[in-house]
mmCIF file of C-alpha atoms and ligand atoms in Angstrom:
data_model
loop_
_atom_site.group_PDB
_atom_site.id
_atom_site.type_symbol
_atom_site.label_atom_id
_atom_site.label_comp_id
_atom_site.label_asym_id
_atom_site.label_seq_id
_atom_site.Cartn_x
_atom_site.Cartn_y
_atom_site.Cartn_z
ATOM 1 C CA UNK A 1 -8.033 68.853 137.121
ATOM 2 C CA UNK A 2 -8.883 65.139 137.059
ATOM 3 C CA UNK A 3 -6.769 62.409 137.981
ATOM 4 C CA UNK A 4 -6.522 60.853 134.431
ATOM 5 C CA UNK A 5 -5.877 62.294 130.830
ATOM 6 C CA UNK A 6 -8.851 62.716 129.004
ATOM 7 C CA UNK A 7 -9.766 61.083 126.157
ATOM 8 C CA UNK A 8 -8.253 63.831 123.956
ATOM 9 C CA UNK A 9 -5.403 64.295 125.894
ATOM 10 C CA UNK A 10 -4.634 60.362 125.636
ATOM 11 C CA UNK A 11 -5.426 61.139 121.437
ATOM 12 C CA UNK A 12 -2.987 63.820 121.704
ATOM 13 C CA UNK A 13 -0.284 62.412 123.070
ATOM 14 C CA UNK A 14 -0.681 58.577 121.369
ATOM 15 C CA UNK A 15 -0.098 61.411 117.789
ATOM 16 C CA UNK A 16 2.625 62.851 119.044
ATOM 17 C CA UNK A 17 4.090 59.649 120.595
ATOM 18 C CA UNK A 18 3.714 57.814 116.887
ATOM 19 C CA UNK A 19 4.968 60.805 115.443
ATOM 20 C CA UNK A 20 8.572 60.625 117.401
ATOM 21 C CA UNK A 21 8.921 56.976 116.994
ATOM 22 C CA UNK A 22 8.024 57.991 112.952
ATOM 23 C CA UNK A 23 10.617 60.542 112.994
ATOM 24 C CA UNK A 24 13.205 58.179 114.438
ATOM 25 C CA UNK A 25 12.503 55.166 112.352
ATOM 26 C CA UNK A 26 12.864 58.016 109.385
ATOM 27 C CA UNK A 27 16.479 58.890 110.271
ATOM 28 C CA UNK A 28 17.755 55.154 111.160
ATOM 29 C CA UNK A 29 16.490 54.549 107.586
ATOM 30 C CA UNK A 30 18.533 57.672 105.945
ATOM 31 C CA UNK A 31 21.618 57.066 108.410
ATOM 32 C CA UNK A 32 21.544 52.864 107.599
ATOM 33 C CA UNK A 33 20.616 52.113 111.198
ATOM 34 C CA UNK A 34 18.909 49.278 112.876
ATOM 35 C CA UNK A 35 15.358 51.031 113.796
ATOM 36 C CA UNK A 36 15.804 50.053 117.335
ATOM 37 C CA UNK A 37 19.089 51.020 117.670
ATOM 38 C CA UNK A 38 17.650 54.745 119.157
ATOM 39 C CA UNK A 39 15.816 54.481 123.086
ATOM 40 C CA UNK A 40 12.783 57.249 122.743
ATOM 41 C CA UNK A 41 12.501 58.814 126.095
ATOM 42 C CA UNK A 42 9.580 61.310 126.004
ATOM 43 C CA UNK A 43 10.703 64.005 128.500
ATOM 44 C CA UNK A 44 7.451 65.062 130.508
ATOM 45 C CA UNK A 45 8.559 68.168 132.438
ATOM 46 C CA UNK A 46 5.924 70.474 133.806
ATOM 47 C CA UNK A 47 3.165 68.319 132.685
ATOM 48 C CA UNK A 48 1.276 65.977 135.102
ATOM 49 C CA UNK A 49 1.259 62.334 136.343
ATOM 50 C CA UNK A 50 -1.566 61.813 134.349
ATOM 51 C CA UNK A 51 0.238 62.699 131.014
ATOM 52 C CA UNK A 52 3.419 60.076 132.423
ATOM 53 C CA UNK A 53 0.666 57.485 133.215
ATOM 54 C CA UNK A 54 -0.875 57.663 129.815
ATOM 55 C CA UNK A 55 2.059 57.551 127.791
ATOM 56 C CA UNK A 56 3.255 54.025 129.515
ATOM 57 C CA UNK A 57 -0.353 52.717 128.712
ATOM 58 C CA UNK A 58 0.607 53.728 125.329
ATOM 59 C CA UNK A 59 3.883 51.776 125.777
ATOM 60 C CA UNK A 60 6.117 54.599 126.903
ATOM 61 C CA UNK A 61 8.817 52.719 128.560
ATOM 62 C CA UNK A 62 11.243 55.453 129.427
ATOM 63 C CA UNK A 63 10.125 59.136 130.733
ATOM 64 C CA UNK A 64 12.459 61.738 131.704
ATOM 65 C CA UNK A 65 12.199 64.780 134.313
ATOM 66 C CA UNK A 66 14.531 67.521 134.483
ATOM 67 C CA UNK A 67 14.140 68.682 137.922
ATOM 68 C CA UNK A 68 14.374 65.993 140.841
ATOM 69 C CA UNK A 69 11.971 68.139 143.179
ATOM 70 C CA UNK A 70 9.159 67.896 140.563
ATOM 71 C CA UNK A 71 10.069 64.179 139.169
ATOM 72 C CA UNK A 72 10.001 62.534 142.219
ATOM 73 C CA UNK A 73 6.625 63.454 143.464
ATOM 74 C CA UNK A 74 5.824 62.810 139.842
ATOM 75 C CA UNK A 75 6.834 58.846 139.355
ATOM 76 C CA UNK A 76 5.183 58.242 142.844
ATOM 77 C CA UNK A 77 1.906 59.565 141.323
ATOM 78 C CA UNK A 78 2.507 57.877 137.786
ATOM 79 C CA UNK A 79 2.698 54.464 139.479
ATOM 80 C CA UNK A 80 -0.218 55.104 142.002
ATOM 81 C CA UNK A 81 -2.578 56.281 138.973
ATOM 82 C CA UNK A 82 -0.990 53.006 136.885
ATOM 83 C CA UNK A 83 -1.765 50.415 139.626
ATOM 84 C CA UNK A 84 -4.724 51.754 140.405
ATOM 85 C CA UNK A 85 -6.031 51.354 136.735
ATOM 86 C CA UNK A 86 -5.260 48.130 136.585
ATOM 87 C CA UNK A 87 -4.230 46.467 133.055
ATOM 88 C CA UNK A 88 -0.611 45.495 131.868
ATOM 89 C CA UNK A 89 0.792 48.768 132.052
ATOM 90 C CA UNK A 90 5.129 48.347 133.847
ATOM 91 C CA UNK A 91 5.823 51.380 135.883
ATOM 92 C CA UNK A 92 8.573 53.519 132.896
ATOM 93 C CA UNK A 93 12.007 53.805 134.119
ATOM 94 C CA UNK A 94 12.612 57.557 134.740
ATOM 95 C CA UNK A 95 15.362 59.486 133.770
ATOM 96 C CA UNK A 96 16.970 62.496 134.861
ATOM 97 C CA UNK A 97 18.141 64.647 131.758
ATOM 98 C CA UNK A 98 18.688 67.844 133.779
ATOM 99 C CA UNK A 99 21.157 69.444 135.658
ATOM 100 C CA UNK A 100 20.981 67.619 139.408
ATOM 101 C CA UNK A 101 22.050 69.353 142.554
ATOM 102 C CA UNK A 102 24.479 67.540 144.706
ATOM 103 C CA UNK A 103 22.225 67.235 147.852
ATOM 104 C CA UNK A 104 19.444 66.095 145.623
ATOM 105 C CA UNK A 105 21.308 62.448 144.718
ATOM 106 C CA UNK A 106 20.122 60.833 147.295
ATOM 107 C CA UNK A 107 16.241 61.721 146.517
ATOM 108 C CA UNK A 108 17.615 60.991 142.807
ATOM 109 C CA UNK A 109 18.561 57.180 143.713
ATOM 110 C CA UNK A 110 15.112 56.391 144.853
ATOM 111 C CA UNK A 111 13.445 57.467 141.323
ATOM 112 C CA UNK A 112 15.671 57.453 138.464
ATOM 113 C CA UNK A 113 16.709 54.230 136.195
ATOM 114 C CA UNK A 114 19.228 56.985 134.807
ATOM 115 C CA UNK A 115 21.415 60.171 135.360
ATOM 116 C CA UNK A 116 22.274 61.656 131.583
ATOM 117 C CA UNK A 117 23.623 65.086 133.132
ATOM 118 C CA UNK A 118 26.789 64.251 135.507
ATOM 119 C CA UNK A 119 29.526 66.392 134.760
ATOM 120 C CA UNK A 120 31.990 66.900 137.601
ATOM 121 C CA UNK A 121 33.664 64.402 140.550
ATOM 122 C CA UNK A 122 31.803 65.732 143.280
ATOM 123 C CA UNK A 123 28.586 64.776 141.830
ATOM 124 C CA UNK A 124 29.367 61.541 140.312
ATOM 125 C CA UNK A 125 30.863 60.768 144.078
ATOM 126 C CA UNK A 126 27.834 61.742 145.692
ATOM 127 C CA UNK A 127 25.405 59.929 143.298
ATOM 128 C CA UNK A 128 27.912 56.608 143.779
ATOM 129 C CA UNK A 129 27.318 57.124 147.954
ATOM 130 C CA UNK A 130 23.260 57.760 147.397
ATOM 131 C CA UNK A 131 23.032 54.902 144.924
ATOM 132 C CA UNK A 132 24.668 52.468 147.482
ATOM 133 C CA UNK A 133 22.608 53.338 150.491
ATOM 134 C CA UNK A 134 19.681 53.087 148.133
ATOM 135 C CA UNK A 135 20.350 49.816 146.739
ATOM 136 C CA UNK A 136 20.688 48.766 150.522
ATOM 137 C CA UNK A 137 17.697 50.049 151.987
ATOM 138 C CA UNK A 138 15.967 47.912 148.783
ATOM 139 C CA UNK A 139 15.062 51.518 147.416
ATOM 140 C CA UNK A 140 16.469 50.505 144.013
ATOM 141 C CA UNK A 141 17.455 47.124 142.446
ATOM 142 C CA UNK A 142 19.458 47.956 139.531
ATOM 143 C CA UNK A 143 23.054 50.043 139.693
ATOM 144 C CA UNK A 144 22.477 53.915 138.021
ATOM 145 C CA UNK A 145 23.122 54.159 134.350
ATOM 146 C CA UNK A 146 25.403 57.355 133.959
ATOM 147 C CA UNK A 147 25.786 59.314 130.632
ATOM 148 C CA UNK A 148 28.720 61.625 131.637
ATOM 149 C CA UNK A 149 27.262 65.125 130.348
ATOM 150 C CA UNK A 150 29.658 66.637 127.491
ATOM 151 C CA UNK A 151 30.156 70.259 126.621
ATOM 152 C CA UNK A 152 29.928 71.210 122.993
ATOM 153 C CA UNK A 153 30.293 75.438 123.622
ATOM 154 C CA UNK A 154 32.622 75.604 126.943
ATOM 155 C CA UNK A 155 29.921 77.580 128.299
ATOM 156 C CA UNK A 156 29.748 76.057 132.417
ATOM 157 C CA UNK A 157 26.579 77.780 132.878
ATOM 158 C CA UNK A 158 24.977 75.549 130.428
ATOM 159 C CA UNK A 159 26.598 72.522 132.255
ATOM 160 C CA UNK A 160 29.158 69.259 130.887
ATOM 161 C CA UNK A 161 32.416 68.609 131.536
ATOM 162 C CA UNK A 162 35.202 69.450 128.856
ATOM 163 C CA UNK A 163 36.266 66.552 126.441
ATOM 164 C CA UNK A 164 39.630 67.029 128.263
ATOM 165 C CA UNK A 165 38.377 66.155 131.534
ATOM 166 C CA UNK A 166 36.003 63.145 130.380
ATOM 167 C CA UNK A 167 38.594 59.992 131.585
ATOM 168 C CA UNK A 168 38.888 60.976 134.789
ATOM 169 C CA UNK A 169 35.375 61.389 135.204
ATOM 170 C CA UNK A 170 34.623 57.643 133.355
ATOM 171 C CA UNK A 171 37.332 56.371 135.609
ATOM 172 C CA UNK A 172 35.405 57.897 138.755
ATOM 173 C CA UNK A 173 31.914 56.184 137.888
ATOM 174 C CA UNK A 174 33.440 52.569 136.534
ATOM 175 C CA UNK A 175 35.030 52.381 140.046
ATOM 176 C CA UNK A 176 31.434 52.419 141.926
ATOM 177 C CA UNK A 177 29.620 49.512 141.753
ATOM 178 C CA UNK A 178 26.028 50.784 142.710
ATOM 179 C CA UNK A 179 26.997 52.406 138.900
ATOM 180 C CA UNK A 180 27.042 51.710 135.566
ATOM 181 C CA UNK A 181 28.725 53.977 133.147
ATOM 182 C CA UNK A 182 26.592 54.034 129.925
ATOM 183 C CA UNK A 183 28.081 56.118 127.879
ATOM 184 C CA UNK A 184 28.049 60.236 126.984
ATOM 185 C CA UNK A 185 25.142 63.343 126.348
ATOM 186 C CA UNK A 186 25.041 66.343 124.951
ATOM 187 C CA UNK A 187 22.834 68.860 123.994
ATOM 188 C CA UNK A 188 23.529 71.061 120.760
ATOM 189 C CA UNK A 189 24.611 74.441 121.737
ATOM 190 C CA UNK A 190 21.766 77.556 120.967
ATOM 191 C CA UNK A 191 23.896 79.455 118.146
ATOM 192 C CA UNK A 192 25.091 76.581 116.054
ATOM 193 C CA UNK A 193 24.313 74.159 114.113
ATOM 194 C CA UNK A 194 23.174 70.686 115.190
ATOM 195 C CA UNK A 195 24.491 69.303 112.329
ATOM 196 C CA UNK A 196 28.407 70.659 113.483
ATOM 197 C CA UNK A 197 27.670 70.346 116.771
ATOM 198 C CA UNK A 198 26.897 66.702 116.966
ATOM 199 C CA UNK A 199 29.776 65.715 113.965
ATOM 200 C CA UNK A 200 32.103 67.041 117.106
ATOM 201 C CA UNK A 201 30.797 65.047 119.894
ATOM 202 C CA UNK A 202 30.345 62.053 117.267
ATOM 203 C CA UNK A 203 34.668 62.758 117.403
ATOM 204 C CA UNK A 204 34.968 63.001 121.078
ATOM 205 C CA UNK A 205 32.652 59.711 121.813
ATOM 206 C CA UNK A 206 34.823 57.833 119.171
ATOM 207 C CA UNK A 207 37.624 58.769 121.376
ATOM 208 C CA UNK A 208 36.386 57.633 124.510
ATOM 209 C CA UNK A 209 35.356 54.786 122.788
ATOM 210 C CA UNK A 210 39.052 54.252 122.803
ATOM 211 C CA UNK A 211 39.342 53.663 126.426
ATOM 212 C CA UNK A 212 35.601 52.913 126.974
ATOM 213 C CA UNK A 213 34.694 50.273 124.681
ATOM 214 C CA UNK A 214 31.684 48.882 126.774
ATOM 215 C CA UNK A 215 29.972 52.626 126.958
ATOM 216 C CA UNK A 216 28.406 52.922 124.070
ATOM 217 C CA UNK A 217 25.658 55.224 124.712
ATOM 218 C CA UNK A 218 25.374 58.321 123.429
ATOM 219 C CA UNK A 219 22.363 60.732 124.555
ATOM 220 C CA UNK A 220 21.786 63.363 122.138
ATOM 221 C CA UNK A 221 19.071 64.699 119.936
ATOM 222 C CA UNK A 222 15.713 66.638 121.194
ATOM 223 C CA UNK A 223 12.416 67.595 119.492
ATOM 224 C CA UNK A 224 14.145 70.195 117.067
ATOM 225 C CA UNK A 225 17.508 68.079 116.024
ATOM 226 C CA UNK A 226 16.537 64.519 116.907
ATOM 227 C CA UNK A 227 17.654 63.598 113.373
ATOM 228 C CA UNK A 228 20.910 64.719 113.390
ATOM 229 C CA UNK A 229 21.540 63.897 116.707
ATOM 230 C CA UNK A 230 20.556 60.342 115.236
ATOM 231 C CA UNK A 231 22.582 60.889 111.961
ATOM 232 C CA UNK A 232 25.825 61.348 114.289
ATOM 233 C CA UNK A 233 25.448 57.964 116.295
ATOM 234 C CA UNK A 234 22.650 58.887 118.911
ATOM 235 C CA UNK A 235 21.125 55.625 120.509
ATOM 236 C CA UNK A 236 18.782 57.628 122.856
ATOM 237 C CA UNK A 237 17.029 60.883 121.972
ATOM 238 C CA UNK A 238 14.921 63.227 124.434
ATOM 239 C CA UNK A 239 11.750 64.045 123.172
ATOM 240 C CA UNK A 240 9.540 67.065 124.914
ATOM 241 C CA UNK A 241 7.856 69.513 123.047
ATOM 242 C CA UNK A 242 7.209 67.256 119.226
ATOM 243 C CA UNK A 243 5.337 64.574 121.754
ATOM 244 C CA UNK A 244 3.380 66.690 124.289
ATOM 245 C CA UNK A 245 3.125 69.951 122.839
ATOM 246 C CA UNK A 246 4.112 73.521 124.529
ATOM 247 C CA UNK A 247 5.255 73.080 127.645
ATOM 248 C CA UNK A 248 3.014 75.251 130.487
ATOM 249 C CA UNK A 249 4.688 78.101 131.671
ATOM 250 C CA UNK A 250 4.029 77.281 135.396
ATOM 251 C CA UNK A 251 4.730 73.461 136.911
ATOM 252 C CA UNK A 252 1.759 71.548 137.635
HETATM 253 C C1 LIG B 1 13.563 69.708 128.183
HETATM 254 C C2 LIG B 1 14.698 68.876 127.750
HETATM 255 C C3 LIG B 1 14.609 68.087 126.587
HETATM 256 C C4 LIG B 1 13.395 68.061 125.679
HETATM 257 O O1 LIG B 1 13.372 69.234 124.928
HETATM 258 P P1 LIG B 1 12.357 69.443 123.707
HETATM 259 O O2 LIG B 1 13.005 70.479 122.873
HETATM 260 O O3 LIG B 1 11.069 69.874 124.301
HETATM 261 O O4 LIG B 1 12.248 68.148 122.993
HETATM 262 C C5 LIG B 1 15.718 67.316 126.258
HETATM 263 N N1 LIG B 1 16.838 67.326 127.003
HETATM 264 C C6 LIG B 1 16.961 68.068 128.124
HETATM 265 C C7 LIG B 1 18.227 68.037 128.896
HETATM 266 C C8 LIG B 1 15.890 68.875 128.519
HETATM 267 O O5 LIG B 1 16.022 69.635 129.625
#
């Protein structure tokens, strides 16, 4: 193992970095979107600090982890292995696209620009308590973003909060200051279509629209269904696999 990507692996992942940002400029073109109207966040999960740090030299800005054990070790290393190169390269903003843990929010609030996955009181309450004694202790300077995590099958064990239940929730995380609610995510159930899952959540975000006008994210779309996510009003897709290949088996 060596500290830094290789040559090849920088090749490699510069290809599949142009690639996404080709693939999203492709469907803001066939939906009549502004091409920068979509946030690419290449979601680095079970590959190393040296992949993170050589996707911000290749002007990466946002990264995303889905397990806060493994991500915060992670954006340590990235911005030891950037500073230590030298050169222009910002640190990314980091954000957490997974399912967190409760008692993991307050490691959370040192790391990550954004939560996309917050789906029930309890957590948004304890991320609004870790965010504030972060922003105290000077661990953080900016409030969380939060993308309130939406379920398109009513399946729990695949995590989001019903459509039903989303107010409440919105209401919870516009009250805390060390938060900012940006808006909603998804992620397209196994067994149907993107293309019918997405036209549904495309109805619920116009909804909370409604009573949410200043939330207007909506996090949706991943290596196999970025375009339709994109097609249905995305403005920030998750990109794994179609930037850095399989992902290993084992964590690094
Ligand atoms: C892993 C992951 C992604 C990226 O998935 P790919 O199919 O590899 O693009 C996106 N969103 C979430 C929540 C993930 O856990």
């Amino acid at each position: 193992m060596t500290a830094q990507a290789g040559g090849d692996r920088a090749a490699e992942l510069a290809g599949g970095l142009a690639a996404a940002r080709e693939r999203i400029a492709g469907a803001c073109a066939a939906a009549g979107r502004a091409p920068g109207s979509v946030t690419l966040i290449a979601v680095t999960k079970r590959f190393p600090a040296s992949d993170a740090a050589a996707l911000a030299r290749l002007g990466a800005e946002d990264l995303g982890e889905s397990r806060e054990q493994e991500a915060g070790p992670k954006a340590e290393d990235c911005a030891r292995l950037l500073s230590a190169a030298g050169g222009p390269s910002a640190p990314p903003r980091w954000h957490m696209v997974g399912r967190l843990q409760r008692n993991k929010a307050r490691a959370a609030a040192r790391w990550a620009h954004a939560v996309h996955s917050v789906d029930s009181l309890r957590l948004a309450h304890a991320l609004a308590r870790a965010t504030a004694s972060a922003l105290d202790a000077g661990e953080r300077t900016a409030p969380l973003e939060v993308y309130l995590q939406v379920s398109l099958d009513g399946d729990p064990a695949r995590g989001g909060v019903s459509a039903a239940d989303l107010d409440e929730l919105a209401d919870q995380v516009e009250a805390a200051e060390s938060m900012r609610l940006a808006g909603l995510m998804a992620v397209a159930p196994r067994q149907e279509e993107p293309d019918a899952a997405f036209a549904r959540l495309a109805g619920v975000r116009a909804a909370f629209l409604r009573r949410h006008p200043q939330a207007g994210g909506l996090s949706a779309g991943m290596s196999g269904d970025l375009e339709s996510a994109i097609a249905h009003g995305s403005t920030c897709v998750r990109v794994g696999t179609a930037i850095m290949g399989a992902r290993p088996i084992v964590s690094p």
